[in-house]
Short mmCIF file of C-alpha atoms and ligand atoms in Angstrom, two decimals:
data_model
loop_
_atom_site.label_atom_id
_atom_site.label_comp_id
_atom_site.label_asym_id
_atom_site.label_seq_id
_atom_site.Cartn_x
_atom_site.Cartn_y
_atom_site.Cartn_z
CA UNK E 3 -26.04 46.06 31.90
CA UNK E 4 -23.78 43.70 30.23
CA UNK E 5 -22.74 40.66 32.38
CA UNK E 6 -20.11 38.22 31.17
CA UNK E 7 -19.40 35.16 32.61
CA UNK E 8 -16.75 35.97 35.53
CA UNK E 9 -14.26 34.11 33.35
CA UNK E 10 -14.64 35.41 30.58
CA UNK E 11 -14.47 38.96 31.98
CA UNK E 12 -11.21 38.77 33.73
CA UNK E 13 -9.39 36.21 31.20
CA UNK E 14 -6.88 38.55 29.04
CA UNK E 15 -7.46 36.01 25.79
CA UNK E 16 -4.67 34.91 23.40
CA UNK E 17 -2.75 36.96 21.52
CA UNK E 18 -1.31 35.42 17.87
CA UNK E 19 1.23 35.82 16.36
CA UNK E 20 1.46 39.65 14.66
CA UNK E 21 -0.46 39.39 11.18
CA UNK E 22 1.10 42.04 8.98
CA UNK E 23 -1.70 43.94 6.84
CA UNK E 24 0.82 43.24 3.98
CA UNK E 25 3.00 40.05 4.97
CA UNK E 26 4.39 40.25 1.15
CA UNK E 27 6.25 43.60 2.52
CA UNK E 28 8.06 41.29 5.28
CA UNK E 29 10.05 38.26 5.14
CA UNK E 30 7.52 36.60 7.76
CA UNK E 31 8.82 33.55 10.00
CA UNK E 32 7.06 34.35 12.88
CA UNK E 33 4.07 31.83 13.14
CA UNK E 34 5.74 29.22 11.68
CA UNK E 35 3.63 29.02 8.35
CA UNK E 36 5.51 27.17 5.34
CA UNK E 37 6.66 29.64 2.93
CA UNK E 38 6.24 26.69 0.39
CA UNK E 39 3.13 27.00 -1.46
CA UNK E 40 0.34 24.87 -0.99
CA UNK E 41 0.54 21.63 -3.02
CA UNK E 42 -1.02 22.33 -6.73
CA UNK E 43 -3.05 19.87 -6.63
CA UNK E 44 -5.01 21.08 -3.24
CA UNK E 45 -5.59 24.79 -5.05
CA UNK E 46 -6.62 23.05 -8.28
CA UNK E 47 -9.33 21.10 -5.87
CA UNK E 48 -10.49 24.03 -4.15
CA UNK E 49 -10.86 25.64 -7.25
CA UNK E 50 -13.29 22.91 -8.63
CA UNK E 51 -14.98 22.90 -5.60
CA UNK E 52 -15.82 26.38 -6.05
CA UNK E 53 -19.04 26.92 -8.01
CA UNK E 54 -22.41 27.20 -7.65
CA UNK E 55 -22.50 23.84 -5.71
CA UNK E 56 -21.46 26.63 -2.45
CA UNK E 57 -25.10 27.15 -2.38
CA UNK E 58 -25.53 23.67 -0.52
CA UNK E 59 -23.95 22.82 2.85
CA UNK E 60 -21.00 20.65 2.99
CA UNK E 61 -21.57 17.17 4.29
CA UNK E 62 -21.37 17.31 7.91
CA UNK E 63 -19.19 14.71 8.84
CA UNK E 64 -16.24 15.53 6.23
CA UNK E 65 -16.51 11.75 5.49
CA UNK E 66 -14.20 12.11 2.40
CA UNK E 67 -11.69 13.85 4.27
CA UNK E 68 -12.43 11.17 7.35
CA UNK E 69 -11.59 8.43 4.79
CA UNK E 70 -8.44 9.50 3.44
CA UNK E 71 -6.83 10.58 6.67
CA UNK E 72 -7.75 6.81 8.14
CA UNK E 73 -6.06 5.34 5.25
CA UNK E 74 -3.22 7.37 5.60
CA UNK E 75 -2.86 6.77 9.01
CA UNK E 76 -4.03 3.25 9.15
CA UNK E 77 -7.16 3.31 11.33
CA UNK E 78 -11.01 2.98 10.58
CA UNK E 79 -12.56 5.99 10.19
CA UNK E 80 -14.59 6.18 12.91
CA UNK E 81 -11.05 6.66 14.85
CA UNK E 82 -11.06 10.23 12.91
CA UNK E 83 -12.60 13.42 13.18
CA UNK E 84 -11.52 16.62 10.83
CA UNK E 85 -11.26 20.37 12.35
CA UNK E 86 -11.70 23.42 11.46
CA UNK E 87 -8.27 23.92 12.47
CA UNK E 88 -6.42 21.64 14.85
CA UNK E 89 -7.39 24.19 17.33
CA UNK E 90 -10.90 23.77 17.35
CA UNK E 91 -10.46 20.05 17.93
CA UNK E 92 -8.40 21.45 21.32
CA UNK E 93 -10.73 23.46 22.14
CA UNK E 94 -13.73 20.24 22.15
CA UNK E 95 -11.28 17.96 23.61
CA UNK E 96 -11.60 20.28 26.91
CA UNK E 97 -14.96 21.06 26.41
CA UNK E 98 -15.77 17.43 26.21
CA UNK E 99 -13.39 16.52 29.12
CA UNK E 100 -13.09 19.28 31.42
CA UNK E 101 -15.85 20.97 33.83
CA UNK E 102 -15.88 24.26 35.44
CA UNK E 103 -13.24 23.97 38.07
CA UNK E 104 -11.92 20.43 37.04
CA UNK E 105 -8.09 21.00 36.10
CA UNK E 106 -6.05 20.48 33.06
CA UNK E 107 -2.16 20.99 32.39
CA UNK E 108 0.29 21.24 30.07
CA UNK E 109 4.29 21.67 29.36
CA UNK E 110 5.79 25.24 30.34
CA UNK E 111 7.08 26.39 28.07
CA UNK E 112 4.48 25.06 24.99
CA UNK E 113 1.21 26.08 23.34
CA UNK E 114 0.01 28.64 26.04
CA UNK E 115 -3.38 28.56 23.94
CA UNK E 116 -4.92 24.99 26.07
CA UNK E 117 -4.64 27.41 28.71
CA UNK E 118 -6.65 30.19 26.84
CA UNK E 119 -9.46 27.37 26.10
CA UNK E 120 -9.17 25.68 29.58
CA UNK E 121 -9.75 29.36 31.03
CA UNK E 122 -12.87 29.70 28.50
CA UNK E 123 -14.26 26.70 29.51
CA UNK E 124 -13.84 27.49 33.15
CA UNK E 125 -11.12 24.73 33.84
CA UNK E 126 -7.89 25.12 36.20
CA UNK E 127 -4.83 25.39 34.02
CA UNK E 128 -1.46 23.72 35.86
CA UNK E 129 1.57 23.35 34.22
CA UNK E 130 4.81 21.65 34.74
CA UNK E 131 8.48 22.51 33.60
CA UNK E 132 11.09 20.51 31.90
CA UNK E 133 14.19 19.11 33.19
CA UNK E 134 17.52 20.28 31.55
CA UNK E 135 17.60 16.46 29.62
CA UNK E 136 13.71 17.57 28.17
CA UNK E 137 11.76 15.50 30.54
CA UNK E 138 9.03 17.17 32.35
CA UNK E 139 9.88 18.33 35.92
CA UNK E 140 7.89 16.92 39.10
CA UNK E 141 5.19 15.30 37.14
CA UNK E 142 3.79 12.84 39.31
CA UNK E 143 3.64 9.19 39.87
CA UNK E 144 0.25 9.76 38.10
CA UNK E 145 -1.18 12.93 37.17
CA UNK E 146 -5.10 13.14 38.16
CA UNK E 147 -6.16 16.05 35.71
CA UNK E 148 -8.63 15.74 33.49
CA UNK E 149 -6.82 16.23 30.24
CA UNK E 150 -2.82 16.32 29.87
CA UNK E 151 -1.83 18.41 26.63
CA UNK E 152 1.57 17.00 25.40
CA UNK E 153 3.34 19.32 22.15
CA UNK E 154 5.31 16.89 20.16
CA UNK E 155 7.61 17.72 19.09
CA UNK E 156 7.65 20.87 22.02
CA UNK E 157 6.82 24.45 20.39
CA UNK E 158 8.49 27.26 20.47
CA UNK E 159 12.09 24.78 21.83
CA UNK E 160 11.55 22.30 19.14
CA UNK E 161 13.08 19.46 20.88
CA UNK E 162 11.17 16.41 20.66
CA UNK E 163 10.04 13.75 23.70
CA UNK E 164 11.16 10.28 23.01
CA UNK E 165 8.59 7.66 21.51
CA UNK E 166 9.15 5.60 25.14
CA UNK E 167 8.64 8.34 27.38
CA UNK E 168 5.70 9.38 25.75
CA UNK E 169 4.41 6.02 25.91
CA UNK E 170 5.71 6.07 29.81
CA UNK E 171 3.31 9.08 30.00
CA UNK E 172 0.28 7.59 28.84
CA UNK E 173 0.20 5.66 31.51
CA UNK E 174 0.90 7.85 34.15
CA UNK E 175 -1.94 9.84 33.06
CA UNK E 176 -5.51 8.51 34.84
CA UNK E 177 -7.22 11.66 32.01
CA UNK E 178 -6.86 12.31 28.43
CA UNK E 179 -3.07 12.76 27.10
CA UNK E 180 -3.31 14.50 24.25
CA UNK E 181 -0.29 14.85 21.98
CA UNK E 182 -0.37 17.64 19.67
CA UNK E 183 1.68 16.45 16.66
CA UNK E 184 1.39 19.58 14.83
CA UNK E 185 4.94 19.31 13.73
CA UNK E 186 5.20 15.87 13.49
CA UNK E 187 5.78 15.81 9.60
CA UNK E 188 8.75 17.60 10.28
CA UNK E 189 10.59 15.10 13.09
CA UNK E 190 9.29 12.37 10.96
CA UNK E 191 8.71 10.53 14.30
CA UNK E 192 5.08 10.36 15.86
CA UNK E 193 2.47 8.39 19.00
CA UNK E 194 0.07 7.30 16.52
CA UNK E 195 0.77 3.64 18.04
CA UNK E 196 0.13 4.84 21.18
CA UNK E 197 -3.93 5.61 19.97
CA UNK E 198 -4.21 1.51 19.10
CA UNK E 199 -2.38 0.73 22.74
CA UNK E 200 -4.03 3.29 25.61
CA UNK E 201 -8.08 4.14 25.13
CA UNK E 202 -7.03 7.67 26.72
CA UNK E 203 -4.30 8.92 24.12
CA UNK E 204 -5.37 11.44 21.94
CA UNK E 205 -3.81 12.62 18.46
CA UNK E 206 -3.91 15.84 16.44
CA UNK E 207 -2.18 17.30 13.83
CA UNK E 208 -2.64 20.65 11.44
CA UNK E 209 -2.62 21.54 8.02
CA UNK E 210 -1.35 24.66 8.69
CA UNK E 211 2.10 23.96 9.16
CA UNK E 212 3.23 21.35 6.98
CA UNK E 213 0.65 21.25 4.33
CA UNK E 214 0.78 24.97 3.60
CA UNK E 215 -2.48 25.59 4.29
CA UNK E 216 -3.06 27.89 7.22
CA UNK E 217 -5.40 29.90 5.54
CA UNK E 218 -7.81 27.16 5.37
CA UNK E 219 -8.20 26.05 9.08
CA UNK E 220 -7.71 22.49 8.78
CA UNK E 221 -6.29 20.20 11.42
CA UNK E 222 -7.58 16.43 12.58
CA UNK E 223 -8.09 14.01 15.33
CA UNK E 224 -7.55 10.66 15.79
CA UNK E 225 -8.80 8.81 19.13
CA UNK E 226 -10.92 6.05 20.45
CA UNK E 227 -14.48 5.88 18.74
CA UNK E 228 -15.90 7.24 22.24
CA UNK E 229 -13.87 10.05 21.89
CA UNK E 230 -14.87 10.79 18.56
CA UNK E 231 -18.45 10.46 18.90
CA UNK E 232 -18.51 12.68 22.28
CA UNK E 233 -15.93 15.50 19.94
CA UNK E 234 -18.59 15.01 17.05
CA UNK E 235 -21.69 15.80 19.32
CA UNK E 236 -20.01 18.78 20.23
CA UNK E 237 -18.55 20.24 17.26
CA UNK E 238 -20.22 22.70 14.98
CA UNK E 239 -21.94 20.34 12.90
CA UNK E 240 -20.68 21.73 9.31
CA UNK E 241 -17.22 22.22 10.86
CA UNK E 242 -15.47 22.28 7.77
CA UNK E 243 -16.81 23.59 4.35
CA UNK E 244 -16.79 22.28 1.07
CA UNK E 245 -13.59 23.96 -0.28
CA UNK E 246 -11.69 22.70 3.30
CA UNK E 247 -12.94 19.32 2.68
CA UNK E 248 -12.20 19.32 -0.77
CA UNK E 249 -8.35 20.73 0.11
CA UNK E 250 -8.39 18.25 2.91
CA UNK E 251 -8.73 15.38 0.45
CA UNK E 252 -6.52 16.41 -1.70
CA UNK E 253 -3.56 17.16 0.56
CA UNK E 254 -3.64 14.08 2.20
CA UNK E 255 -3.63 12.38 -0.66
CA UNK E 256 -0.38 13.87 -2.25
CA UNK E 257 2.16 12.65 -0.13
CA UNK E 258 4.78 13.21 -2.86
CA UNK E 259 4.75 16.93 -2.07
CA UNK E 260 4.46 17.14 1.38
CA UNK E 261 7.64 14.97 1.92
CA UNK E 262 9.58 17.14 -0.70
CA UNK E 263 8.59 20.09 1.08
CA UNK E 264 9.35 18.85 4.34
CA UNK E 265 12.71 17.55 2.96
CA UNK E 266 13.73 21.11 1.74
CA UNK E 267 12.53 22.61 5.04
CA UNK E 268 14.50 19.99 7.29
CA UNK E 269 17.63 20.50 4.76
CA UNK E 270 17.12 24.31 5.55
CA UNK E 271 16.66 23.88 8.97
CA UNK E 272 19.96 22.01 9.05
CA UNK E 273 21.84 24.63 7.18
CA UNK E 274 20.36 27.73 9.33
CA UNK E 275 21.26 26.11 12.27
CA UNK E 276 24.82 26.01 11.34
CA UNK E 277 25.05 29.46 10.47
CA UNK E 278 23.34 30.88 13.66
CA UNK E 279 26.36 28.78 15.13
CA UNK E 280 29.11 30.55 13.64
CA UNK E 281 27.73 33.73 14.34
CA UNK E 282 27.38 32.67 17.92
CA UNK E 283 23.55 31.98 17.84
CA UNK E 284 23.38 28.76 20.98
CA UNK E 285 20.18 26.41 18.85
CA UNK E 286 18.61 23.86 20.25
CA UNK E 287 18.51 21.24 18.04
CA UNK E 288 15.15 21.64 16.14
CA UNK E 289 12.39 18.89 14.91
CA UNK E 290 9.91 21.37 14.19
CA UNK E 291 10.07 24.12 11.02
CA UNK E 292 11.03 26.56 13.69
CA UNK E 293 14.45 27.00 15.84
CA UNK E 294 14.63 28.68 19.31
CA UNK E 295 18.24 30.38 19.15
CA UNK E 296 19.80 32.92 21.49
CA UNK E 297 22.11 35.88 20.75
CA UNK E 298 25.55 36.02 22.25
CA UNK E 299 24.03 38.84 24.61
CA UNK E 300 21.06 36.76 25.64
CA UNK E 301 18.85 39.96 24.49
CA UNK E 302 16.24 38.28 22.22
CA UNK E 303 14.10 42.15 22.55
CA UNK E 304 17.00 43.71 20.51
CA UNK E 305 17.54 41.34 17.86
CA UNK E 306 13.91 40.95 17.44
CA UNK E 307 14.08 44.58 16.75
CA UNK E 308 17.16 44.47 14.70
CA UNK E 309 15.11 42.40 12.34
CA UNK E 310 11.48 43.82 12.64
CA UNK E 311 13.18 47.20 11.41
CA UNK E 312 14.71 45.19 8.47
CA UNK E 313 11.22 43.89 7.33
CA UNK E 314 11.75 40.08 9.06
CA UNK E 315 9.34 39.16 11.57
CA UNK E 316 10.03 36.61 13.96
CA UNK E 317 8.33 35.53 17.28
CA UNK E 318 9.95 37.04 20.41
CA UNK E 319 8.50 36.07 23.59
CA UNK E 320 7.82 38.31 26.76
CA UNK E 321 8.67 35.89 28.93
CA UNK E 322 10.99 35.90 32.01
CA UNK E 323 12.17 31.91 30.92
CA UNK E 324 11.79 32.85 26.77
CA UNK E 325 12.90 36.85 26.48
CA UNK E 326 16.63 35.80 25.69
CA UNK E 327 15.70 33.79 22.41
CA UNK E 328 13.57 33.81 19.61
CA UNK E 329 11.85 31.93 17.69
CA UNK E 330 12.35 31.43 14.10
CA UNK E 331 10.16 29.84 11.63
CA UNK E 332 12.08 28.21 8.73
CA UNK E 333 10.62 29.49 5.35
CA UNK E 334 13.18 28.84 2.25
CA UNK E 335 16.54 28.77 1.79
CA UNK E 336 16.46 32.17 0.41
CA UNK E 337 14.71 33.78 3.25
CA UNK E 338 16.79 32.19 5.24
CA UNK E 339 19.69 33.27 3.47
CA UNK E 340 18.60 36.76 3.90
CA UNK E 341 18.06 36.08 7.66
CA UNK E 342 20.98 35.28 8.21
CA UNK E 343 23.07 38.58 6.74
CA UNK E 344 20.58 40.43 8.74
CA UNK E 345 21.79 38.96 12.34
CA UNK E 346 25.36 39.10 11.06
CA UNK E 347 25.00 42.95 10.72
CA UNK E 348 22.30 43.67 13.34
CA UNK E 349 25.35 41.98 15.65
C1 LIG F 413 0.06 26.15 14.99
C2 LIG F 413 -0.24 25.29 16.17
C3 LIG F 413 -1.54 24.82 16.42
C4 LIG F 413 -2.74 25.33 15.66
O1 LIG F 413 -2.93 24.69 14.49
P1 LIG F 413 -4.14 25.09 13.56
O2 LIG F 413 -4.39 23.80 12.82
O3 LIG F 413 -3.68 26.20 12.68
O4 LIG F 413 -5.32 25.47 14.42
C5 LIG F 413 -1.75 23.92 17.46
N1 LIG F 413 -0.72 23.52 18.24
C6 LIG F 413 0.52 23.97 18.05
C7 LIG F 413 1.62 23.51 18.95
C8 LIG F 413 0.80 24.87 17.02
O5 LIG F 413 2.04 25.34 16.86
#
């Protein structure tokens, strides 16, 4: 007799994304990967870092990695921990925060995945709405949870929260606020201040968005030094292996490319935008690499379809407050390009 843990039997788990078997077949901006390649100098790391020197385990604490992201960021290192991912850090924040039955919450619409962990974990999940001027609706004079997730800029609208109202949050917050700053390279704006000012803020950002590198599962912390020692207990302690760290290091240390490739992408972004106007698209101005835009008809099923059957996948959500847009990742200007022609004749 099998028994799973009651949660764990009854939770329907997360569902990503749709992972073509051949994505080279589709134009894909549906998970809001960068189309740009990685930077060269990350795949020419990776590549030395792949020898015989695999027999060994990595170094557990990705110090290297640790390093470079302090000095980028301008914090000691012990303020940083590196992920497998940005969502395995999420998934130890709750872990390290959250009991069975103690609550967490989070932005409706956002990253529905805290809720997938919180339910794994055995946590309550509560979330609040926005306001029509992006603020977030009802939260209270101070919100008693144990952990407040925060997307910054918000995913799949794209808007972003202002720098004071974030900081207005941190203190109305008697948890953890975490701010998930996966697209923060793109808005060029970010809380990072917010980590030296309140011991309870909590950063992370991912690779896998604007450093190209999805495929590798990197993503970062960056906390109070009690919060990273309680998230390093907990992780798995070779979290990242040598060719992640080794990529790590190197993307974080070529700046150069990620701020032309996030240059092109917010150019693109710009230009899309204006086209899915004329054609009668409404966008909400976007900070991410992603814009949520609504057909004239308000039927996001049918242009999703339009567009699946003309080999472009993008991210339509079943979702009574999401069905009548979708989501678009912003991959090159040529993709885009193509994109566009297709909604002009799917209508
Ligand atoms: C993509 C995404 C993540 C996951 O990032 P990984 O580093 O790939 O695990 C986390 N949060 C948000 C809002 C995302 O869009």
């Amino acid at each position: 007799m099998i028994k799973l843990r009651k949660n764990i039997a009854t939770m329907p788990g997360y569902v990503p994304g749709y992972q073509p078997e051949d994505p080279a077949a589709y134009i894909k901006l549906n998970t809001n990967e960068n189309s740009y390649p990685p930077s060269p100098k990350v795949i020419e790391a990776i590549i030395a870092e792949a020898g015989e020197g695999l027999k060994r385990y990595p170094e557990p604490a990705s110090r290297a990695a640790r390093e470079a992201a302090a000095k980028l960021y301008g914090f000691p290192p012990e303020w940083v921990i590196m992920a497998n991912g940005s969502d395995e850090v999420l998934n130890n924040l709750i872990r390290a925060f959250a009991d069975d039955g103690d609550e967490i919450a989070f932005v409706y619409p956002s990253y529905s995945y805290y809720g997938t962990l919180a339910e794994i974990q055995g946590a309550q999940v509560k979330t609040f709405g926005l306001t029509d001027d992006w603020k977030i609706k009802d939260f209270p004079h101070i919100y008693e949870g144990r952990i407040f997730f925060l997307t910054n800029p918000n995913a799949p609208l794209g808007f972003t929260f202002s720098q004071t109202y974030v900081e207005e949050l941190a203190g109305r917050v008697s948890g953890m606020l975490v701010i998930d700053e996966t697209y923060a390279d793109f808005a060029g704006t970010t809380s990072l201040e917010l980590v030296h000012k309140y011991d309870n803020v909590v950063v992370t950002r991912s690779f896998s968005k604007s450093y190209s590198l999805a495929g590798m599962r990197l993503g970062l912390a960056i906390a109070r030094p009690q919060v990273i020692a309680a998230l390093d207990k907990i992780r798995d302690h070779y979290n990242l292996d040598r060719l992640a760290q080794a990529a790590a290091v190197a993307a974080l240390g070529d700046q150069e490319y990620l701020r032309e490739t996030v240059k092109k992408i917010r150019e693109t972004r710009q230009w899309f935008t204006e086209q899915l106007e004329k054609i009668g698209y409404t966008v909400i101005p976007s900070h991410g690499n992603y814009v949520f835009a609504t057909p004239p008809d308000r039927n996001g099923e049918r242009v999703y379809q339009g567009l699946f059957d003309r080999k472009i996948l993008v991210r339509h959500f079943a979702d009574p407050n999401l069905g009548h847009g979708l989501r678009i990742s912003i991959g090159t200007r040529e993709e885009m390009e193509k994109t566009i022609a297709a909604l002009a004749d799917i209508g």
